[in-house]
Structures are given as structure tokens and as C-alpha cells.
Coordinates of C-alpha atoms in Angstrom, one line a residue:
Chain A
M1 CA 41.6 -45.2 47.8
A2 CA 38.6 -47.0 46.2
D3 CA 37.5 -45.6 42.8
P4 CA 34.3 -43.6 43.5
T5 CA 33.1 -44.0 39.9
R6 CA 33.3 -47.8 40.0
I7 CA 29.9 -49.4 39.4
W8 CA 29.3 -52.5 41.5
T9 CA 26.9 -55.0 39.9
A10 CA 24.9 -58.0 40.9
A11 CA 22.8 -60.6 39.1
L12 CA 19.9 -62.6 40.5
I13 CA 18.8 -66.1 39.6
V14 CA 15.3 -67.0 40.6
I15 CA 15.1 -70.8 40.8
G16 CA 11.5 -71.9 40.6
D17 CA 9.1 -73.9 38.5
E18 CA 6.3 -72.2 40.3
I19 CA 7.3 -68.8 38.9
L20 CA 7.7 -70.2 35.3
S21 CA 4.3 -71.9 35.5
G22 CA 2.6 -68.7 36.4
R23 CA 1.3 -70.1 39.6
T24 CA 3.3 -67.8 41.9
Q25 CA 3.9 -64.1 41.5
D26 CA 7.5 -63.4 42.2
R27 CA 8.2 -60.9 44.9
N28 CA 12.0 -61.3 45.3
V29 CA 13.1 -59.4 42.2
S30 CA 11.8 -56.0 43.4
Q31 CA 12.8 -56.7 47.0
I32 CA 16.3 -57.6 46.2
A33 CA 16.7 -54.9 43.6
T34 CA 15.6 -52.2 46.0
W35 CA 17.9 -53.6 48.7
L36 CA 20.9 -53.8 46.4
N37 CA 20.4 -50.2 45.3
V38 CA 20.6 -49.0 48.9
Q39 CA 23.9 -50.9 49.2
G40 CA 25.3 -49.1 46.1
I41 CA 25.0 -52.2 43.9
R42 CA 23.1 -52.3 40.6
L43 CA 21.0 -55.3 39.7
R44 CA 22.1 -55.8 36.1
E45 CA 20.3 -59.0 35.1
V46 CA 17.7 -61.5 36.5
R47 CA 17.1 -65.0 35.2
V48 CA 14.2 -67.1 36.2
I49 CA 15.0 -70.7 35.5
A50 CA 13.4 -74.1 36.3
D51 CA 14.4 -76.4 39.2
D52 CA 16.8 -78.0 36.8
R53 CA 20.4 -78.9 37.6
D54 CA 21.9 -78.1 34.2
A55 CA 20.1 -74.8 33.9
I56 CA 21.3 -73.7 37.4
I57 CA 24.9 -74.7 36.7
E58 CA 24.9 -72.8 33.4
A59 CA 23.4 -69.6 34.8
V60 CA 25.6 -69.6 38.0
N61 CA 28.9 -70.1 36.1
L62 CA 28.1 -67.3 33.7
L63 CA 26.7 -64.7 36.0
R64 CA 29.1 -65.2 38.9
V65 CA 32.0 -64.1 36.8
R66 CA 30.4 -61.2 35.1
N67 CA 29.1 -59.5 38.2
D68 CA 30.5 -58.5 41.5
Y69 CA 27.8 -60.5 43.3
L70 CA 25.4 -63.2 42.4
F71 CA 22.2 -63.9 44.4
T72 CA 20.0 -66.9 44.0
T73 CA 16.5 -67.5 45.5
G74 CA 14.7 -70.7 45.9
G75 CA 15.3 -74.4 46.2
I76 CA 17.1 -74.6 49.6
G77 CA 14.3 -76.3 51.6
P78 CA 14.2 -79.9 52.8
T79 CA 12.3 -81.6 49.9
H80 CA 13.3 -83.6 46.8
D81 CA 12.8 -80.5 44.5
D82 CA 15.3 -78.5 46.5
I83 CA 18.4 -78.9 44.4
T84 CA 20.1 -75.5 44.5
V85 CA 22.9 -76.4 46.9
D86 CA 23.9 -79.5 44.9
A87 CA 23.8 -77.6 41.6
I88 CA 25.8 -74.7 42.8
A89 CA 28.4 -77.0 44.3
A90 CA 28.6 -78.8 41.0
A91 CA 29.0 -75.4 39.2
L92 CA 31.9 -74.5 41.5
G93 CA 33.4 -78.0 41.4
V94 CA 33.3 -78.5 45.1
E95 CA 31.7 -81.1 47.4
V96 CA 28.5 -80.7 49.3
E97 CA 29.1 -81.0 53.1
I98 CA 27.2 -80.6 56.3
H99 CA 27.9 -77.2 57.8
E100 CA 28.3 -77.9 61.5
A101 CA 27.1 -74.5 62.7
A102 CA 24.0 -74.9 60.4
R103 CA 23.4 -78.4 62.0
A104 CA 23.6 -76.8 65.4
I105 CA 21.1 -74.0 64.5
L106 CA 18.7 -76.6 63.0
A107 CA 19.0 -79.0 65.9
D108 CA 18.2 -76.1 68.3
Y109 CA 15.3 -74.9 66.2
Y110 CA 13.7 -78.3 65.8
E111 CA 14.3 -79.4 69.4
T112 CA 10.7 -78.5 70.3
R113 CA 9.4 -79.2 66.8
G114 CA 9.8 -82.9 66.4
G115 CA 13.6 -83.2 66.2
L116 CA 16.2 -82.9 63.4
T117 CA 15.2 -85.5 60.8
D118 CA 17.3 -86.5 57.8
A119 CA 15.1 -84.3 55.6
R120 CA 15.6 -81.3 57.9
L121 CA 19.3 -82.0 58.0
R122 CA 19.4 -81.4 54.2
M123 CA 19.0 -77.7 55.1
A124 CA 22.5 -77.8 56.7
R125 CA 24.1 -78.9 53.5
V126 CA 26.3 -76.3 51.8
P127 CA 28.9 -76.2 49.0
A128 CA 32.2 -76.9 50.8
G129 CA 33.8 -73.7 52.0
A130 CA 30.6 -71.7 52.5
S131 CA 29.6 -69.5 55.4
L132 CA 26.0 -69.0 56.7
I133 CA 23.6 -66.1 56.4
E134 CA 21.4 -66.2 59.5
N135 CA 17.7 -66.5 59.2
R136 CA 15.6 -65.7 62.3
M137 CA 12.4 -66.6 60.6
S138 CA 12.6 -70.4 60.2
G139 CA 16.0 -71.6 61.4
A140 CA 17.4 -72.8 58.1
P141 CA 20.2 -70.4 57.1
G142 CA 21.1 -68.8 53.8
I143 CA 24.5 -69.6 52.4
R144 CA 27.4 -67.5 51.2
H145 CA 30.1 -68.9 49.0
G146 CA 32.6 -66.4 47.7
N147 CA 30.5 -63.8 45.8
I148 CA 27.4 -66.1 45.7
F149 CA 24.5 -65.5 48.1
I150 CA 22.1 -68.4 48.2
M151 CA 18.7 -67.2 49.6
A152 CA 15.3 -68.6 50.3
G153 CA 12.4 -68.6 47.9
V154 CA 9.8 -67.5 50.5
P155 CA 10.0 -63.6 50.3
H156 CA 9.8 -62.9 54.0
I157 CA 12.6 -65.3 54.8
T158 CA 14.7 -63.7 52.1
A159 CA 13.9 -60.3 53.7
G160 CA 15.4 -61.5 57.0
M161 CA 18.5 -62.7 55.2
L162 CA 18.9 -59.4 53.4
D163 CA 18.5 -57.6 56.7
R164 CA 21.3 -59.7 58.0
L165 CA 23.6 -58.8 55.1
T166 CA 22.8 -55.0 55.2
G167 CA 26.0 -53.0 55.3
T168 CA 28.3 -56.0 54.8
L169 CA 28.8 -55.9 51.0
E170 CA 31.1 -53.4 49.4
G171 CA 29.3 -51.2 46.9
G172 CA 29.7 -47.9 45.2
L173 CA 27.6 -44.8 45.0
P174 CA 23.9 -45.5 45.2
L175 CA 21.9 -44.6 42.1
L176 CA 19.7 -41.7 43.2
S177 CA 16.3 -41.2 41.5
A178 CA 13.5 -38.7 41.4
T179 CA 10.1 -39.0 39.8
I180 CA 7.9 -36.4 38.3
G181 CA 4.5 -37.0 36.6
C182 CA 2.3 -35.3 34.1
W183 CA -1.1 -35.8 32.5
V184 CA 0.5 -36.1 29.0
A185 CA 0.8 -38.8 26.4
E186 CA 4.5 -39.6 26.3
S187 CA 4.4 -39.5 22.6
E188 CA 3.8 -35.8 22.8
I189 CA 6.9 -35.0 24.7
A190 CA 9.3 -37.7 23.4
D191 CA 11.6 -35.1 21.9
L192 CA 11.8 -33.1 25.1
L193 CA 12.7 -36.3 27.0
G194 CA 15.5 -37.2 24.6
A195 CA 17.0 -33.8 24.4
T196 CA 16.9 -33.3 28.2
E197 CA 18.7 -36.6 28.8
K198 CA 21.3 -35.7 26.2
A199 CA 21.9 -32.4 27.9
H200 CA 22.6 -34.0 31.3
D201 CA 25.5 -36.3 31.2
G202 CA 25.3 -39.1 33.7
C203 CA 21.5 -38.9 34.0
Q204 CA 19.0 -41.4 32.6
I205 CA 15.3 -40.6 32.1
G206 CA 12.8 -43.4 32.0
S207 CA 9.3 -42.8 30.7
Y208 CA 6.5 -44.9 32.2
P209 CA 3.1 -44.2 30.6
F210 CA -0.2 -45.1 32.2
F211 CA -4.0 -44.9 31.7
R212 CA -6.0 -43.9 34.7
E213 CA -9.3 -42.3 35.3
G214 CA -9.9 -42.4 31.6
R215 CA -6.8 -40.2 30.9
T216 CA -3.3 -40.7 29.6
G217 CA -0.4 -39.8 31.8
A218 CA 3.2 -40.7 32.3
N219 CA 5.8 -40.7 35.1
F220 CA 9.4 -39.8 34.4
V221 CA 12.1 -41.3 36.5
I222 CA 15.4 -39.5 36.5
R223 CA 18.4 -41.4 37.8
S224 CA 22.0 -40.4 38.5
T225 CA 24.7 -41.1 41.1
S226 CA 25.1 -37.3 41.5
Q227 CA 22.5 -35.4 43.6
A228 CA 23.4 -32.1 41.9
G229 CA 23.2 -33.7 38.4
L230 CA 19.9 -35.2 39.3
D231 CA 18.5 -31.9 40.6
A232 CA 19.5 -30.0 37.5
C233 CA 18.0 -32.6 35.2
V234 CA 14.7 -32.7 37.1
S235 CA 14.6 -28.9 37.1
D236 CA 15.2 -28.7 33.3
L237 CA 12.7 -31.4 32.5
S238 CA 10.1 -29.8 34.8
A239 CA 10.6 -26.4 33.2
G240 CA 10.3 -27.9 29.7
L241 CA 7.0 -29.6 30.6
E242 CA 5.6 -26.5 32.2
R243 CA 6.6 -24.4 29.1
G244 CA 4.6 -26.9 27.0
G245 CA 1.6 -26.3 29.2
W246 CA 1.6 -29.5 31.3
A247 CA 1.5 -29.2 35.1
V248 CA 4.2 -31.2 36.8
T249 CA 3.5 -33.3 39.9
A250 CA 6.6 -33.8 42.0
G251 CA 7.0 -37.4 43.1
G252 CA 4.9 -38.7 40.2
I253 CA 1.2 -39.2 39.7
Chain B
M1 CA 1.1 -86.6 12.3
A2 CA 2.5 -84.3 15.0
D3 CA 4.4 -86.0 17.8
P4 CA 2.0 -85.8 20.8
T5 CA 4.9 -86.1 23.3
R6 CA 6.8 -83.1 21.8
I7 CA 7.3 -80.3 24.4
W8 CA 7.0 -76.8 23.0
T9 CA 9.0 -74.2 24.8
A10 CA 9.2 -70.4 25.0
A11 CA 11.5 -67.9 26.6
L12 CA 10.6 -64.4 27.8
I13 CA 12.9 -61.4 27.9
V14 CA 11.6 -58.6 30.1
I15 CA 13.3 -55.4 29.0
G16 CA 13.2 -52.8 31.6
D17 CA 15.4 -50.7 33.9
E18 CA 12.3 -50.1 36.0
I19 CA 12.1 -53.7 37.0
L20 CA 15.8 -54.0 37.7
S21 CA 15.7 -50.9 39.9
G22 CA 12.9 -52.3 42.0
R23 CA 10.6 -49.4 41.2
T24 CA 8.1 -51.5 39.3
Q25 CA 6.7 -54.9 40.2
D26 CA 6.7 -57.1 37.1
R27 CA 3.3 -58.5 36.2
N28 CA 4.1 -59.9 32.7
V29 CA 6.0 -63.0 33.7
S30 CA 3.0 -64.6 35.5
Q31 CA 0.5 -63.4 32.9
I32 CA 2.5 -64.7 29.9
A33 CA 3.5 -67.9 31.7
T34 CA -0.2 -68.7 32.4
W35 CA -1.3 -67.8 28.9
L36 CA 1.5 -70.0 27.3
N37 CA 0.5 -73.0 29.4
V38 CA -3.0 -72.8 28.0
Q39 CA -1.5 -72.8 24.5
G40 CA 0.4 -76.0 25.3
I41 CA 3.8 -74.2 25.5
R42 CA 6.1 -74.2 28.5
L43 CA 7.9 -71.1 29.6
R44 CA 11.4 -72.4 30.2
E45 CA 13.4 -69.3 31.0
V46 CA 12.9 -65.6 31.8
R47 CA 15.5 -62.9 31.6
V48 CA 15.1 -59.4 33.0
I49 CA 17.6 -57.2 31.3
A50 CA 18.3 -53.4 31.1
D51 CA 17.3 -51.1 28.3
D52 CA 20.7 -51.9 26.8
R53 CA 21.3 -52.7 23.2
D54 CA 24.0 -55.2 23.6
A55 CA 22.2 -57.0 26.4
I56 CA 19.1 -57.3 24.2
I57 CA 21.0 -58.6 21.2
E58 CA 22.8 -61.2 23.3
A59 CA 19.7 -62.5 25.0
V60 CA 17.6 -62.5 21.8
N61 CA 20.1 -64.4 19.8
L62 CA 20.6 -67.1 22.4
L63 CA 17.0 -67.6 23.4
R64 CA 15.4 -67.5 20.0
V65 CA 17.4 -70.5 18.8
R66 CA 17.0 -72.6 21.9
N67 CA 13.2 -72.3 22.2
D68 CA 10.3 -72.6 19.8
Y69 CA 9.1 -69.1 20.7
L70 CA 10.6 -66.0 22.2
F71 CA 8.6 -63.2 23.7
T72 CA 9.8 -59.8 24.8
T73 CA 8.1 -57.2 26.8
G74 CA 8.9 -53.5 27.1
G75 CA 10.7 -50.8 25.1
I76 CA 8.4 -50.4 22.1
G77 CA 6.9 -47.0 23.0
P78 CA 7.6 -43.6 21.4
T79 CA 10.4 -42.3 23.6
H80 CA 14.2 -42.3 23.5
D81 CA 14.5 -45.2 25.9
D82 CA 12.4 -47.4 23.7
I83 CA 15.2 -49.3 21.8
T84 CA 13.8 -52.9 21.6
V85 CA 12.9 -52.8 17.8
D86 CA 16.3 -51.5 16.9
A87 CA 18.1 -54.0 19.1
I88 CA 16.1 -56.9 17.8
A89 CA 16.6 -55.9 14.2
A90 CA 20.4 -55.7 14.9
A91 CA 20.2 -59.2 16.5
L92 CA 18.5 -60.5 13.4
G93 CA 20.8 -58.6 11.0
V94 CA 17.8 -56.9 9.3
E95 CA 17.0 -53.3 8.7
V96 CA 14.4 -51.3 10.6
E97 CA 11.5 -50.2 8.4
I98 CA 8.2 -48.4 8.8
H99 CA 5.4 -51.0 8.6
E100 CA 2.7 -49.4 6.4
A101 CA -0.2 -51.1 8.1
A102 CA 1.1 -49.9 11.5
R103 CA 1.4 -46.4 10.1
A104 CA -2.2 -46.5 9.0
I105 CA -3.4 -47.8 12.4
L106 CA -1.5 -45.1 14.2
A107 CA -2.7 -42.4 11.9
D108 CA -6.2 -43.5 12.5
Y109 CA -5.8 -43.7 16.3
Y110 CA -4.1 -40.3 16.6
E111 CA -6.4 -38.5 14.1
T112 CA -8.5 -37.2 17.0
R113 CA -5.5 -37.1 19.4
G114 CA -3.2 -34.5 18.0
G115 CA -2.0 -36.3 14.9
L116 CA 0.8 -38.7 13.9
T117 CA 4.0 -36.9 15.0
D118 CA 7.5 -38.2 14.3
A119 CA 7.7 -39.6 17.9
R120 CA 4.4 -41.5 17.4
L121 CA 5.5 -42.8 14.0
R122 CA 8.4 -44.5 15.9
M123 CA 5.8 -47.0 17.0
A124 CA 5.3 -48.1 13.4
R125 CA 9.0 -49.1 13.1
V126 CA 9.6 -52.9 12.9
P127 CA 12.4 -55.2 12.0
A128 CA 12.1 -55.8 8.2
G129 CA 9.9 -58.7 7.4
A130 CA 7.7 -58.5 10.6
S131 CA 4.0 -58.7 10.9
L132 CA 1.8 -56.9 13.4
I133 CA 0.0 -58.1 16.6
E134 CA -3.1 -55.9 16.9
N135 CA -3.6 -53.9 20.1
R136 CA -7.1 -52.5 20.7
M137 CA -6.0 -50.7 23.9
S138 CA -3.7 -48.0 22.6
G139 CA -3.2 -48.2 18.9
A140 CA 0.4 -49.1 18.8
P141 CA 0.7 -52.8 17.7
G142 CA 2.9 -55.6 18.9
I143 CA 5.3 -57.1 16.4
R144 CA 5.9 -60.7 15.2
H145 CA 9.1 -61.6 13.4
G146 CA 9.5 -65.3 12.8
N147 CA 9.3 -67.0 16.2
I148 CA 9.8 -63.7 18.1
F149 CA 6.9 -61.8 19.6
I150 CA 7.6 -58.3 20.6
M151 CA 5.0 -57.1 23.2
A152 CA 4.3 -54.0 25.3
G153 CA 5.7 -53.4 28.8
V154 CA 2.3 -52.2 30.2
P155 CA 0.6 -55.3 31.4
H156 CA -3.0 -54.6 30.2
I157 CA -1.7 -53.8 26.7
T158 CA 0.2 -57.0 26.6
A159 CA -2.9 -58.8 27.8
G160 CA -4.8 -57.5 24.7
M161 CA -1.9 -58.6 22.4
L162 CA -2.0 -62.1 24.0
D163 CA -5.7 -62.3 23.5
R164 CA -5.1 -61.5 19.9
L165 CA -2.6 -64.4 19.6
T166 CA -4.7 -67.0 21.4
G167 CA -5.0 -70.2 19.4
T168 CA -2.6 -69.1 16.7
L169 CA 0.6 -70.7 18.0
E170 CA 1.3 -74.4 17.6
G171 CA 1.8 -76.1 20.9
G172 CA 1.7 -79.5 22.5
L173 CA -0.2 -81.0 25.4
P174 CA -0.9 -78.5 28.1
L175 CA 0.7 -79.2 31.4
L176 CA -2.1 -80.1 33.8
S177 CA -1.8 -79.4 37.5
A178 CA -3.6 -80.1 40.7
T179 CA -2.9 -78.6 44.1
I180 CA -3.5 -80.1 47.6
G181 CA -2.6 -78.5 50.9
C182 CA -1.8 -79.7 54.4
W183 CA -1.1 -78.1 57.8
V184 CA 2.3 -79.8 57.9
A185 CA 5.9 -78.7 57.9
E186 CA 7.3 -79.9 54.5
S187 CA 10.3 -81.2 56.3
E188 CA 8.1 -83.8 58.0
I189 CA 6.9 -85.3 54.8
A190 CA 9.9 -84.8 52.5
D191 CA 10.4 -88.6 52.1
L192 CA 6.8 -89.1 51.1
L193 CA 7.0 -86.4 48.5
G194 CA 10.1 -87.8 46.9
A195 CA 8.9 -91.4 46.9
T196 CA 5.5 -90.5 45.5
E197 CA 7.1 -88.5 42.6
K198 CA 9.4 -91.4 41.9
A199 CA 6.5 -93.8 41.8
H200 CA 4.6 -91.7 39.2
D201 CA 6.5 -91.4 36.0
G202 CA 5.8 -88.1 34.1
C203 CA 4.6 -86.3 37.3
Q204 CA 6.4 -83.6 39.1
I205 CA 5.5 -82.6 42.7
G206 CA 6.4 -79.1 43.8
S207 CA 6.3 -78.3 47.5
Y208 CA 5.5 -74.7 48.6
P209 CA 5.7 -74.1 52.3
F210 CA 4.0 -71.1 54.0
F211 CA 3.5 -69.6 57.5
R212 CA -0.1 -68.4 58.2
E213 CA -2.2 -67.9 61.3
G214 CA 0.8 -68.8 63.3
R215 CA 1.1 -72.2 61.8
T216 CA 3.2 -74.0 59.3
G217 CA 1.7 -75.5 56.2
A218 CA 2.5 -76.4 52.6
N219 CA 0.8 -76.7 49.3
F220 CA 1.8 -79.4 46.9
V221 CA 1.4 -78.8 43.2
I222 CA 1.4 -82.0 41.1
R223 CA 2.0 -81.5 37.3
S224 CA 1.6 -83.9 34.4
T225 CA 0.5 -83.8 30.8
S226 CA -1.7 -86.9 31.5
Q227 CA -4.9 -86.4 33.4
A228 CA -4.9 -90.1 34.4
G229 CA -1.3 -89.9 35.6
L230 CA -2.1 -86.7 37.5
D231 CA -5.1 -88.1 39.2
A232 CA -3.3 -91.3 40.3
C233 CA -0.4 -89.2 41.8
V234 CA -2.7 -86.9 43.6
S235 CA -4.6 -89.9 45.0
D236 CA -1.5 -91.6 46.2
L237 CA 0.0 -88.5 47.8
S238 CA -3.3 -87.7 49.5
A239 CA -3.6 -91.2 50.9
G240 CA 0.0 -91.0 52.2
L241 CA -0.6 -87.7 53.9
E242 CA -3.9 -89.0 55.4
R243 CA -2.1 -92.1 56.7
G244 CA 0.4 -89.9 58.4
G245 CA -2.4 -88.1 60.2
W246 CA -2.6 -84.9 58.1
A247 CA -5.9 -83.8 56.7
V248 CA -5.7 -82.9 53.0
T249 CA -7.4 -79.9 51.6
A250 CA -8.2 -80.3 47.9
G251 CA -7.3 -77.2 45.8
G252 CA -4.7 -76.2 48.4
I253 CA -4.9 -74.1 51.6

């Protein structure tokens, strides 16, 4: 039987000059993080790197061995700056080849859109030995090679690929979470937070302060893989806050 | 005289379980990337890591030596999950100490807000030898230690700290950019993009496709440190697109 306490992890490499230049606001980190958690997989590290072959090779070879899964986004389109497939093939020490099923998908998709040009055929190139992740949005598929999942940079295309992968990856217990909020400066209840976390093994409490409507408040996110453990921790923390005179808003403010 | 071709680089470490869980959408990457570029500094790599001492130490020690500057965001508040200062001190092999000027700032800020408690005093702790980065938003300062800049996780507080640092960091030539857009599938003009980039030394062309109003389009971002080089590349690419029958929108679509 599988070990129910095993924690499955993933890393994500965001490949994109446009993120590092500040031009584009990344949306894939939160989307992939949320999706992974539902699969029972923890996102442990994200790296945002340039469209640079050596940077991709270094990150891929480190992160694929120290996580159960590695996701990448970006750089799999038809243009000269799309170098992800070549760099990952180099990282793995395999050739790049045309995937025949990908070629067929693209030929079909582009039949009424001007035909399958050489540039478009680039999107059928995969590291040798890969399988495809279907993409209903724009034809060009994502790519799976071992524990590496090569996804699009455009968030709604990545969303379609994630949808396709849902339920297919082995994971562990999802990390459950609950949020409560208070109109309190976190510095006033720092001791309570620390003591409550310490008293509840397997629970983590994150404190997220904010300033709104001219007032100071904070949301507290409690996480655990055990529903009973989570409930007990939320209950204790809420009681402590109420004892201190701060009204608690379930679900956060 | 300083070398005008020298490229100054920075890395950013985003410390935050809340980003990795998908709960919070990061805003600091694009804000810091944009700010750095104005200072003539390129953001070369971002890592998002957990509130984990060992992960912080590893990332800090690698990235501080391979970049001119290293920025961190997150984990400098008053609560038990704020471990950034301790981890960076450990990475540097220095003690953690109370910075007397930070203590004075906090004592002043909290004088009318319930006083300087032990938890609040945590925000005056710095790696020994550090200086402060003033924060007009919430009292607690950011921290500079050598080439490391330790910033807040809350984006508007980080913004105030960046404002404070503006013009104080040595940089090189800012990377200039121009954007043009076309209602064209990028796969149709992939060869033109590649050839144009090749013909313009020192220019990079990024291609960013989108789907809007039921149509396929793309924006092309041209980057160079030379205004003349940038202008020539934009002009050639625009001419090539127009020759192909695609109207070009200056500034992008």
C-alpha cells in the first residue's frame, strides 16, 4: 500500500523574458499551484528564467531530480525565441524529433488556416520519447517526458492542458486550508500565533497583514493534511483571538 | 571610466508559502523587474521558495554571488513565520542583532499604537552589519546588507522601499523596448521574426501571441540598449509585416 504520509512535490520553471522584464504579469504560478494542490502535490519551488538555453538546462536538470514532477511554461510556440523543447532535450541528453501524432493534430488544425508551414511544424517537435498533452484551444499540444510536463506560456492554453492532466498524476493527501481574519495588527498577536502553531502538530499558520479602509488587519491561513487537526487549530486560534477581544471573521476578511 | 557595455544583473527571491500555495497572486516580480530596468539593471532570475530556512540559505548564497544585486521579498514581519532575517544572517555567517536606528523608528511609530512589544521589536532585527531602507508606509524598515536588499512581502510597502532606493544603485544602460502589434498568427511570420532579429545585432525580438475578439494576433517586443539600433529594427520589422499585407499597430494591440 502507498504511504499515506508521503508528500509529493513539484517544481515549476517559468521560461520568459517577458516576465523578467516586467512587461507581463505572470498568471501561471497561481494557476498551477492551485491545480497541483487539488492533485495532492505541493509546489515546492518556482524559478522564472530567461529564454536562455543554458539557464533552462541548469534549472531542468536540478529540479527534475529533486521533485516528483517538474512543470515548465513558455517557449513552445513556432517562433525563433521558442527554445524550450531544444533546451530540455539537451538537458535530458536526447534528440529532438517530430512527434507524428502532433504533426497530425497540427495538420488537421491548420488545414483551414493556411496549412502546416515549417514554422508551425516546429510545434510538433518533442524531446525523443515524449508523449503529448492535448490542447483543445490552439492545436499545438503540451509535452510530457518522464516526470517533466512542458506547458504553454499563454495562461488559458495552459489551463486546457492542466484540465487534460487532471486525475492522471499520482499524489498524496491534499493540503487542506482554512482562513480566518481579524481587524488586528499582526504584531499584537504574534505570540498567540506562534504558541497555537506549536500546540498543533502538523499545522502551519501563515499570517498575512493588510491595510484597508484606513485600518490594519490580518488574515490567518491554517494548513494541514488532516481535517480534524485543521479544525482543532482553527478553533483554538479563534478562541484565543476572541479572548483577546478581537472578533474573528470565518473565511477571512 | 565605467564600461558602458557592462550589463548589471539582479536576482529576486520571493519568500512565501502563500505564493506557492496559489492563495496569493504575486505582484512583486513585475514591480521589481520594472523598477530595476529603469535603474539600468536586468532581472536575470526569480525564485519563489517556501518559508523554509534551508531553502532561503541555499538560494541566497547562490544568487548573491552570481548577480550584482540580490533582492528578497517576504518574511520580515513580526510573526513566527517571518524567518528571512535569521536565514539570511545564517547564509552570510553573521549574527542577528537589533539595529538601534530601526528600534528608534519602531518605538516612534508604535508610540501611539500600543507601544513597542517584543514581537514588534523583531522587526528591528538585522543581519549584523546591515543598513536600513526606510519605509514610510508602516514603520518597519527594509534592510540592506552588502549587495542584498531585504524587502517586504506586501507590494505597496515594497513600492515605498523601492522609491527610497531609486537612483542609489549603480547600473548600466537601461534596456529600451518598443512594441508593435499585428492581427497575424505568429506562426505565419516566424521566419520574418527570426531573420529580422539576426540582421540587427544587439536586438532581441519577443513574440507574444493572443486570442481576442475571436481573432489571432501577436505583439512583438523589440529590446536593445541602443535607441538607434532599436529604431532600425522596429522599422525593418514593420516594413516586412506591411509587405506581407499585415497592418502594424505601433505600441502594440
